[in-house]
Amino acid sequence: MIDGALAGFVAGLAVMVLLLVHDFLIFEPFVTPQNLSERLAPFADSLATASIVTRVGAFTVVHLAVFTFLGVGAAALLQWSRLQNTVLFALLYGVVVCTIVFDVSPGLTDMQMKTVPAWPVIIWANAFAGGVMGLVLRFKTA
């Protein structure tokens, strides 16, 4: 399961870099972590008035923790089901599981949809995350 935690953590970092590049390409640096940190507001009311550094930092910690658990879940699923770690498995895990986790994460229904990145961006980022998890798990378990 340590391999899964590492895979999830690396995938979380990769998605953060991908979204950072996306934000710079649309000329709004750090807008995604700022907006998504609003999902944490039910748990920390002070985030609504916090500085950009605090909001991005809080989002980063939660984002990496969630992806770490997603990586453990991927490793457990591969071990339990005896499925092969293929590109198809990795991409489907990213698109299906990561998107479901994003979709049902706390606060989504309370947020204005304009603050969420476009759904194609989320789907592609999650597919990318699944691919990264699959690669890390393949090299760590080989």
Tab-separated table of N, CA and C in Angstrom:
chain	number	residue	atom	x	y	z
A	1	MET	N	0.813	-1.198	0.000
A	1	MET	CA	0.000	0.000	0.000
A	1	MET	C	0.861	1.269	0.000
A	2	ILE	N	2.111	1.150	0.426
A	2	ILE	CA	3.011	2.307	0.381
A	2	ILE	C	3.241	2.726	-1.062
A	3	ASP	N	3.334	1.734	-1.952
A	3	ASP	CA	3.484	2.048	-3.378
A	3	ASP	C	2.285	2.847	-3.885
A	4	GLY	N	1.097	2.477	-3.430
A	4	GLY	CA	-0.108	3.199	-3.828
A	4	GLY	C	-0.114	4.623	-3.300
A	5	ALA	N	0.333	4.803	-2.054
A	5	ALA	CA	0.404	6.154	-1.484
A	5	ALA	C	1.370	7.016	-2.283
A	6	LEU	N	2.511	6.436	-2.642
A	6	LEU	CA	3.488	7.180	-3.445
A	6	LEU	C	2.910	7.509	-4.823
A	7	ALA	N	2.235	6.541	-5.428
A	7	ALA	CA	1.639	6.760	-6.752
A	7	ALA	C	0.606	7.879	-6.698
A	8	GLY	N	-0.232	7.869	-5.675
A	8	GLY	CA	-1.240	8.913	-5.534
A	8	GLY	C	-0.626	10.281	-5.288
A	9	PHE	N	0.404	10.322	-4.443
A	9	PHE	CA	1.068	11.583	-4.138
A	9	PHE	C	1.709	12.165	-5.396
A	10	VAL	N	2.397	11.319	-6.166
A	10	VAL	CA	3.036	11.785	-7.403
A	10	VAL	C	1.964	12.242	-8.401
A	11	ALA	N	0.864	11.510	-8.491
A	11	ALA	CA	-0.230	11.907	-9.389
A	11	ALA	C	-0.819	13.241	-8.954
A	12	GLY	N	-0.967	13.439	-7.652
A	12	GLY	CA	-1.465	14.717	-7.143
A	12	GLY	C	-0.547	15.870	-7.510
A	13	LEU	N	0.760	15.650	-7.381
A	13	LEU	CA	1.725	16.677	-7.784
A	13	LEU	C	1.631	16.954	-9.282
A	14	ALA	N	1.502	15.890	-10.072
A	14	ALA	CA	1.421	16.047	-11.525
A	14	ALA	C	0.180	16.846	-11.925
A	15	VAL	N	-0.945	16.576	-11.278
A	15	VAL	CA	-2.174	17.311	-11.580
A	15	VAL	C	-2.030	18.773	-11.163
A	16	MET	N	-1.372	19.007	-10.039
A	16	MET	CA	-1.163	20.392	-9.610
A	16	MET	C	-0.353	21.166	-10.649
A	17	VAL	N	0.688	20.553	-11.162
A	17	VAL	CA	1.510	21.208	-12.190
A	17	VAL	C	0.684	21.423	-13.455
A	18	LEU	N	-0.087	20.420	-13.843
A	18	LEU	CA	-0.933	20.538	-15.035
A	18	LEU	C	-1.924	21.694	-14.887
A	19	LEU	N	-2.574	21.791	-13.736
A	19	LEU	CA	-3.548	22.867	-13.521
A	19	LEU	C	-2.864	24.226	-13.388
A	20	LEU	N	-1.662	24.243	-12.847
A	20	LEU	CA	-0.907	25.493	-12.774
A	20	LEU	C	-0.594	26.000	-14.183
A	21	VAL	N	-0.162	25.088	-15.054
A	21	VAL	CA	0.095	25.460	-16.451
A	21	VAL	C	-1.195	25.952	-17.103
A	22	HIS	N	-2.293	25.245	-16.854
A	22	HIS	CA	-3.594	25.661	-17.386
A	22	HIS	C	-3.937	27.073	-16.936
A	23	ASP	N	-3.757	27.350	-15.645
A	23	ASP	CA	-4.080	28.679	-15.119
A	23	ASP	C	-3.215	29.763	-15.756
A	24	PHE	N	-1.938	29.459	-15.971
A	24	PHE	CA	-1.068	30.448	-16.609
A	24	PHE	C	-1.447	30.654	-18.072
A	25	LEU	N	-1.889	29.589	-18.735
A	25	LEU	CA	-2.286	29.718	-20.141
A	25	LEU	C	-3.545	30.565	-20.304
A	26	ILE	N	-4.411	30.561	-19.298
A	26	ILE	CA	-5.610	31.407	-19.372
A	26	ILE	C	-5.381	32.741	-18.662
A	27	PHE	N	-4.120	33.017	-18.315
A	27	PHE	CA	-3.702	34.284	-17.705
A	27	PHE	C	-4.378	34.565	-16.362
A	28	GLU	N	-4.609	33.514	-15.580
A	28	GLU	CA	-5.160	33.646	-14.235
A	28	GLU	C	-4.388	32.721	-13.293
A	29	PRO	N	-3.144	33.089	-12.952
A	29	PRO	CA	-2.326	32.208	-12.112
A	29	PRO	C	-2.998	31.899	-10.768
A	30	PHE	N	-2.947	30.646	-10.398
A	30	PHE	CA	-3.452	30.134	-9.119
A	30	PHE	C	-4.962	30.267	-8.936
A	31	VAL	N	-5.704	30.511	-10.006
A	31	VAL	CA	-7.147	30.664	-9.864
A	31	VAL	C	-7.811	29.328	-9.500
A	32	THR	N	-7.308	28.222	-10.036
A	32	THR	CA	-7.926	26.925	-9.738
A	32	THR	C	-7.798	26.554	-8.264
A	33	PRO	N	-6.593	26.585	-7.662
A	33	PRO	CA	-6.542	26.256	-6.239
A	33	PRO	C	-7.283	27.256	-5.362
A	34	GLN	N	-7.301	28.521	-5.769
A	34	GLN	CA	-8.064	29.508	-4.998
A	34	GLN	C	-9.544	29.172	-5.006
A	35	ASN	N	-10.073	28.902	-6.194
A	35	ASN	CA	-11.496	28.610	-6.308
A	35	ASN	C	-11.865	27.291	-5.648
A	36	LEU	N	-11.029	26.273	-5.855
A	36	LEU	CA	-11.350	24.974	-5.270
A	36	LEU	C	-11.154	24.958	-3.762
A	37	SER	N	-10.376	25.893	-3.225
A	37	SER	CA	-10.238	25.959	-1.771
A	37	SER	C	-11.548	26.369	-1.117
A	38	GLU	N	-12.467	26.922	-1.907
A	38	GLU	CA	-13.790	27.247	-1.376
A	38	GLU	C	-14.520	25.993	-0.899
A	39	ARG	N	-14.157	24.841	-1.451
A	39	ARG	CA	-14.759	23.588	-1.016
A	39	ARG	C	-14.409	23.279	0.433
A	40	LEU	N	-13.338	23.866	0.923
A	40	LEU	CA	-12.919	23.622	2.298
A	40	LEU	C	-13.625	24.545	3.276
A	41	ALA	N	-14.327	25.548	2.784
A	41	ALA	CA	-14.955	26.544	3.650
A	41	ALA	C	-15.875	25.949	4.719
A	42	PRO	N	-16.649	24.890	4.415
A	42	PRO	CA	-17.473	24.330	5.489
A	42	PRO	C	-16.648	23.804	6.667
A	43	PHE	N	-15.395	23.477	6.418
A	43	PHE	CA	-14.542	22.930	7.467
A	43	PHE	C	-13.680	23.990	8.128
A	44	ALA	N	-13.462	25.100	7.446
A	44	ALA	CA	-12.624	26.165	7.984
A	44	ALA	C	-13.173	27.510	7.506
A	45	ASP	N	-14.044	28.089	8.310
A	45	ASP	CA	-14.678	29.346	7.927
A	45	ASP	C	-13.667	30.456	7.673
A	46	SER	N	-12.519	30.384	8.316
A	46	SER	CA	-11.526	31.445	8.163
A	46	SER	C	-10.898	31.457	6.775
A	47	LEU	N	-11.080	30.398	5.989
A	47	LEU	CA	-10.501	30.372	4.644
A	47	LEU	C	-11.147	31.392	3.717
A	48	ALA	N	-12.387	31.734	3.994
A	48	ALA	CA	-13.079	32.690	3.129
A	48	ALA	C	-12.383	34.048	3.125
A	49	THR	N	-11.775	34.413	4.231
A	49	THR	CA	-11.104	35.704	4.327
A	49	THR	C	-9.583	35.565	4.355
A	50	ALA	N	-9.077	34.364	4.145
A	50	ALA	CA	-7.638	34.118	4.230
A	50	ALA	C	-6.914	34.659	3.003
A	51	SER	N	-5.609	34.792	3.142
A	51	SER	CA	-4.783	35.262	2.026
A	51	SER	C	-4.685	34.174	0.959
A	52	ILE	N	-4.219	34.576	-0.208
A	52	ILE	CA	-4.053	33.625	-1.305
A	52	ILE	C	-3.082	32.508	-0.923
A	53	VAL	N	-2.028	32.847	-0.205
A	53	VAL	CA	-1.036	31.842	0.193
A	53	VAL	C	-1.674	30.810	1.117
A	54	THR	N	-2.487	31.259	2.058
A	54	THR	CA	-3.150	30.336	2.984
A	54	THR	C	-4.141	29.454	2.249
A	55	ARG	N	-4.909	30.036	1.343
A	55	ARG	CA	-5.910	29.266	0.606
A	55	ARG	C	-5.257	28.232	-0.307
A	56	VAL	N	-4.216	28.644	-1.035
A	56	VAL	CA	-3.515	27.717	-1.921
A	56	VAL	C	-2.817	26.641	-1.092
A	57	GLY	N	-2.239	27.026	0.037
A	57	GLY	CA	-1.580	26.050	0.914
A	57	GLY	C	-2.556	25.027	1.467
A	58	ALA	N	-3.719	25.484	1.934
A	58	ALA	CA	-4.730	24.563	2.467
A	58	ALA	C	-5.220	23.613	1.385
A	59	PHE	N	-5.472	24.161	0.200
A	59	PHE	CA	-5.912	23.317	-0.899
A	59	PHE	C	-4.845	22.292	-1.260
A	60	THR	N	-3.589	22.704	-1.270
A	60	THR	CA	-2.493	21.800	-1.620
A	60	THR	C	-2.421	20.617	-0.670
A	61	VAL	N	-2.527	20.879	0.624
A	61	VAL	CA	-2.464	19.801	1.619
A	61	VAL	C	-3.619	18.821	1.415
A	62	VAL	N	-4.818	19.348	1.267
A	62	VAL	CA	-5.989	18.474	1.100
A	62	VAL	C	-5.912	17.733	-0.237
A	63	HIS	N	-5.519	18.429	-1.293
A	63	HIS	CA	-5.406	17.824	-2.622
A	63	HIS	C	-4.433	16.643	-2.601
A	64	LEU	N	-3.263	16.843	-2.011
A	64	LEU	CA	-2.268	15.766	-1.972
A	64	LEU	C	-2.727	14.615	-1.077
A	65	ALA	N	-3.410	14.923	0.015
A	65	ALA	CA	-3.926	13.858	0.887
A	65	ALA	C	-4.971	13.019	0.156
A	66	VAL	N	-5.878	13.670	-0.554
A	66	VAL	CA	-6.917	12.937	-1.291
A	66	VAL	C	-6.285	12.067	-2.366
A	67	PHE	N	-5.332	12.604	-3.105
A	67	PHE	CA	-4.688	11.811	-4.145
A	67	PHE	C	-3.864	10.670	-3.555
A	68	THR	N	-3.287	10.877	-2.383
A	68	THR	CA	-2.568	9.787	-1.722
A	68	THR	C	-3.528	8.636	-1.430
A	69	PHE	N	-4.710	8.956	-0.916
A	69	PHE	CA	-5.706	7.909	-0.651
A	69	PHE	C	-6.222	7.285	-1.946
A	70	LEU	N	-6.351	8.083	-3.004
A	70	LEU	CA	-6.759	7.520	-4.299
A	70	LEU	C	-5.716	6.536	-4.819
A	71	GLY	N	-4.444	6.838	-4.604
A	71	GLY	CA	-3.381	5.917	-5.010
A	71	GLY	C	-3.420	4.623	-4.226
A	72	VAL	N	-3.682	4.725	-2.915
A	72	VAL	CA	-3.821	3.516	-2.095
A	72	VAL	C	-5.014	2.700	-2.597
A	73	GLY	N	-6.091	3.396	-2.949
A	73	GLY	CA	-7.260	2.707	-3.496
A	73	GLY	C	-6.956	1.993	-4.804
A	74	ALA	N	-6.189	2.630	-5.665
A	74	ALA	CA	-5.815	1.997	-6.939
A	74	ALA	C	-4.969	0.753	-6.699
A	75	ALA	N	-3.997	0.867	-5.800
A	75	ALA	CA	-3.133	-0.284	-5.497
A	75	ALA	C	-3.943	-1.417	-4.876
A	76	ALA	N	-4.858	-1.077	-3.968
A	76	ALA	CA	-5.691	-2.098	-3.326
A	76	ALA	C	-6.598	-2.772	-4.349
A	77	LEU	N	-7.182	-1.981	-5.242
A	77	LEU	CA	-8.051	-2.550	-6.276
A	77	LEU	C	-7.279	-3.496	-7.181
A	78	LEU	N	-6.087	-3.098	-7.575
A	78	LEU	CA	-5.261	-3.978	-8.413
A	78	LEU	C	-4.904	-5.263	-7.686
A	79	GLN	N	-4.576	-5.150	-6.420
A	79	GLN	CA	-4.199	-6.335	-5.646
A	79	GLN	C	-5.404	-7.227	-5.376
A	80	TRP	N	-6.520	-6.626	-4.980
A	80	TRP	CA	-7.710	-7.394	-4.618
A	80	TRP	C	-8.338	-8.070	-5.832
A	81	SER	N	-8.418	-7.359	-6.950
A	81	SER	CA	-9.118	-7.887	-8.117
A	81	SER	C	-8.221	-8.707	-9.030
A	82	ARG	N	-6.937	-8.610	-8.812
A	82	ARG	CA	-5.949	-9.273	-9.645
A	82	ARG	C	-6.008	-8.802	-11.106
A	83	LEU	N	-6.519	-7.583	-11.302
A	83	LEU	CA	-6.503	-6.977	-12.628
A	83	LEU	C	-5.070	-6.619	-12.991
A	84	GLN	N	-4.810	-6.552	-14.263
A	84	GLN	CA	-3.493	-6.131	-14.727
A	84	GLN	C	-3.422	-4.601	-14.724
A	85	ASN	N	-2.275	-4.084	-14.354
A	85	ASN	CA	-2.066	-2.645	-14.376
A	85	ASN	C	-1.768	-2.222	-15.806
A	86	THR	N	-2.820	-1.952	-16.552
A	86	THR	CA	-2.676	-1.558	-17.951
A	86	THR	C	-2.970	-0.073	-18.093
A	87	VAL	N	-2.661	0.455	-19.234
A	87	VAL	CA	-2.971	1.858	-19.515
A	87	VAL	C	-4.478	2.072	-19.431
A	88	LEU	N	-5.252	1.128	-19.957
A	88	LEU	CA	-6.701	1.253	-19.917
A	88	LEU	C	-7.207	1.304	-18.477
A	89	PHE	N	-6.703	0.405	-17.622
A	89	PHE	CA	-7.107	0.428	-16.215
A	89	PHE	C	-6.776	1.781	-15.587
A	90	ALA	N	-5.555	2.265	-15.822
A	90	ALA	CA	-5.108	3.518	-15.202
A	90	ALA	C	-5.970	4.696	-15.656
A	91	LEU	N	-6.227	4.773	-16.949
A	91	LEU	CA	-7.035	5.881	-17.461
A	91	LEU	C	-8.469	5.808	-16.960
A	92	LEU	N	-9.039	4.601	-16.955
A	92	LEU	CA	-10.405	4.453	-16.450
A	92	LEU	C	-10.490	4.767	-14.960
A	93	TYR	N	-9.503	4.336	-14.193
A	93	TYR	CA	-9.486	4.649	-12.761
A	93	TYR	C	-9.450	6.163	-12.574
A	94	GLY	N	-8.621	6.830	-13.342
A	94	GLY	CA	-8.545	8.280	-13.241
A	94	GLY	C	-9.843	8.953	-13.622
A	95	VAL	N	-10.379	8.577	-14.775
A	95	VAL	CA	-11.599	9.232	-15.254
A	95	VAL	C	-12.792	8.914	-14.357
A	96	VAL	N	-12.953	7.660	-13.981
A	96	VAL	CA	-14.144	7.277	-13.224
A	96	VAL	C	-13.991	7.607	-11.737
A	97	VAL	N	-13.012	7.020	-11.089
A	97	VAL	CA	-12.907	7.156	-9.633
A	97	VAL	C	-12.525	8.577	-9.223
A	98	CYS	N	-11.497	9.127	-9.861
A	98	CYS	CA	-11.071	10.481	-9.479
A	98	CYS	C	-12.158	11.518	-9.761
A	99	THR	N	-12.882	11.348	-10.870
A	99	THR	CA	-13.954	12.289	-11.191
A	99	THR	C	-15.115	12.148	-10.217
A	100	ILE	N	-15.436	10.932	-9.810
A	100	ILE	CA	-16.495	10.742	-8.814
A	100	ILE	C	-16.096	11.392	-7.499
A	101	VAL	N	-14.858	11.198	-7.079
A	101	VAL	CA	-14.394	11.816	-5.833
A	101	VAL	C	-14.465	13.336	-5.943
A	102	PHE	N	-14.058	13.881	-7.073
A	102	PHE	CA	-14.142	15.328	-7.274
A	102	PHE	C	-15.595	15.792	-7.242
A	103	ASP	N	-16.457	15.031	-7.900
A	103	ASP	CA	-17.855	15.426	-8.045
A	103	ASP	C	-18.593	15.416	-6.715
A	104	VAL	N	-18.299	14.474	-5.859
A	104	VAL	CA	-19.039	14.376	-4.597
A	104	VAL	C	-18.291	14.999	-3.427
A	105	SER	N	-17.165	15.634	-3.704
A	105	SER	CA	-16.409	16.235	-2.611
A	105	SER	C	-17.240	17.334	-1.954
A	106	PRO	N	-16.972	17.569	-0.695
A	106	PRO	CA	-17.800	18.509	0.075
A	106	PRO	C	-17.841	19.899	-0.544
A	107	GLY	N	-19.012	20.470	-0.495
A	107	GLY	CA	-19.166	21.847	-0.908
A	107	GLY	C	-19.488	22.066	-2.367
A	108	LEU	N	-19.485	21.027	-3.181
A	108	LEU	CA	-19.709	21.230	-4.615
A	108	LEU	C	-21.065	21.865	-4.872
A	109	THR	N	-22.079	21.397	-4.182
A	109	THR	CA	-23.408	21.940	-4.435
A	109	THR	C	-23.549	23.355	-3.895
A	110	ASP	N	-22.708	23.749	-2.949
A	110	ASP	CA	-22.769	25.096	-2.400
A	110	ASP	C	-21.963	26.097	-3.227
A	111	MET	N	-21.089	25.588	-4.086
A	111	MET	CA	-20.251	26.477	-4.890
A	111	MET	C	-20.998	26.927	-6.133
A	112	GLN	N	-20.637	28.095	-6.593
A	112	GLN	CA	-21.133	28.514	-7.885
A	112	GLN	C	-20.324	27.761	-8.937
A	113	MET	N	-20.993	27.244	-9.928
A	113	MET	CA	-20.320	26.410	-10.915
A	113	MET	C	-19.271	27.188	-11.714
A	114	LYS	N	-19.350	28.521	-11.739
A	114	LYS	CA	-18.364	29.284	-12.499
A	114	LYS	C	-16.976	29.193	-11.869
A	115	THR	N	-16.884	28.799	-10.600
A	115	THR	CA	-15.583	28.720	-9.959
A	115	THR	C	-14.904	27.382	-10.177
A	116	VAL	N	-15.627	26.414	-10.707
A	116	VAL	CA	-15.053	25.096	-10.981
A	116	VAL	C	-14.456	25.122	-12.383
A	117	PRO	N	-13.253	24.567	-12.559
A	117	PRO	CA	-12.714	24.512	-13.927
A	117	PRO	C	-13.677	23.762	-14.849
A	118	ALA	N	-13.605	24.054	-16.122
A	118	ALA	CA	-14.485	23.414	-17.096
A	118	ALA	C	-14.363	21.893	-16.965
A	119	TRP	N	-15.486	21.194	-17.115
A	119	TRP	CA	-15.492	19.737	-16.924
A	119	TRP	C	-14.515	19.008	-17.830
A	120	PRO	N	-14.312	19.428	-19.076
A	120	PRO	CA	-13.281	18.730	-19.868
A	120	PRO	C	-11.896	18.826	-19.229
A	121	VAL	N	-11.589	19.951	-18.593
A	121	VAL	CA	-10.295	20.098	-17.911
A	121	VAL	C	-10.208	19.104	-16.760
A	122	ILE	N	-11.286	18.970	-16.002
A	122	ILE	CA	-11.315	18.041	-14.865
A	122	ILE	C	-11.154	16.604	-15.362
A	123	ILE	N	-11.886	16.233	-16.400
A	123	ILE	CA	-11.818	14.867	-16.929
A	123	ILE	C	-10.407	14.555	-17.432
A	124	TRP	N	-9.825	15.470	-18.211
A	124	TRP	CA	-8.472	15.247	-18.730
A	124	TRP	C	-7.446	15.198	-17.600
A	125	ALA	N	-7.593	16.073	-16.612
A	125	ALA	CA	-6.657	16.064	-15.475
A	125	ALA	C	-6.760	14.753	-14.710
A	126	ASN	N	-7.975	14.251	-14.537
A	126	ASN	CA	-8.149	12.986	-13.821
A	126	ASN	C	-7.637	11.799	-14.631
A	127	ALA	N	-7.828	11.833	-15.942
A	127	ALA	CA	-7.250	10.776	-16.785
A	127	ALA	C	-5.728	10.812	-16.686
A	128	PHE	N	-5.158	12.009	-16.713
A	128	PHE	CA	-3.719	12.183	-16.559
A	128	PHE	C	-3.261	11.640	-15.203
A	129	ALA	N	-4.027	11.941	-14.153
A	129	ALA	CA	-3.692	11.447	-12.809
A	129	ALA	C	-3.701	9.922	-12.774
A	130	GLY	N	-4.718	9.312	-13.375
A	130	GLY	CA	-4.781	7.852	-13.424
A	130	GLY	C	-3.590	7.274	-14.168
A	131	GLY	N	-3.225	7.911	-15.272
A	131	GLY	CA	-2.061	7.451	-16.031
A	131	GLY	C	-0.770	7.539	-15.225
A	132	VAL	N	-0.606	8.632	-14.499
A	132	VAL	CA	0.588	8.791	-13.660
A	132	VAL	C	0.597	7.740	-12.560
A	133	MET	N	-0.564	7.522	-11.912
A	133	MET	CA	-0.637	6.485	-10.866
A	133	MET	C	-0.272	5.128	-11.438
A	134	GLY	N	-0.809	4.815	-12.610
A	134	GLY	CA	-0.510	3.535	-13.244
A	134	GLY	C	0.975	3.365	-13.536
A	135	LEU	N	1.605	4.433	-14.029
A	135	LEU	CA	3.030	4.369	-14.313
A	135	LEU	C	3.849	4.161	-13.040
A	136	VAL	N	3.550	4.928	-12.014
A	136	VAL	CA	4.305	4.792	-10.759
A	136	VAL	C	4.107	3.394	-10.173
A	137	LEU	N	2.867	2.909	-10.178
A	137	LEU	CA	2.611	1.564	-9.639
A	137	LEU	C	3.319	0.504	-10.472
A	138	ARG	N	3.383	0.692	-11.761
A	138	ARG	CA	4.047	-0.281	-12.621
A	138	ARG	C	5.530	-0.335	-12.314
A	139	PHE	N	6.169	0.821	-12.152
A	139	PHE	CA	7.610	0.839	-11.879
A	139	PHE	C	7.940	0.468	-10.440
A	140	LYS	N	7.052	0.757	-9.503
A	140	LYS	CA	7.325	0.442	-8.107
A	140	LYS	C	7.091	-1.034	-7.792
A	141	THR	N	6.198	-1.675	-8.525
A	141	THR	CA	5.887	-3.078	-8.248
A	141	THR	C	6.623	-4.019	-9.193
A	142	ALA	N	7.358	-3.474	-10.137
A	142	ALA	CA	8.066	-4.312	-11.110
A	142	ALA	C	9.315	-4.931	-10.494
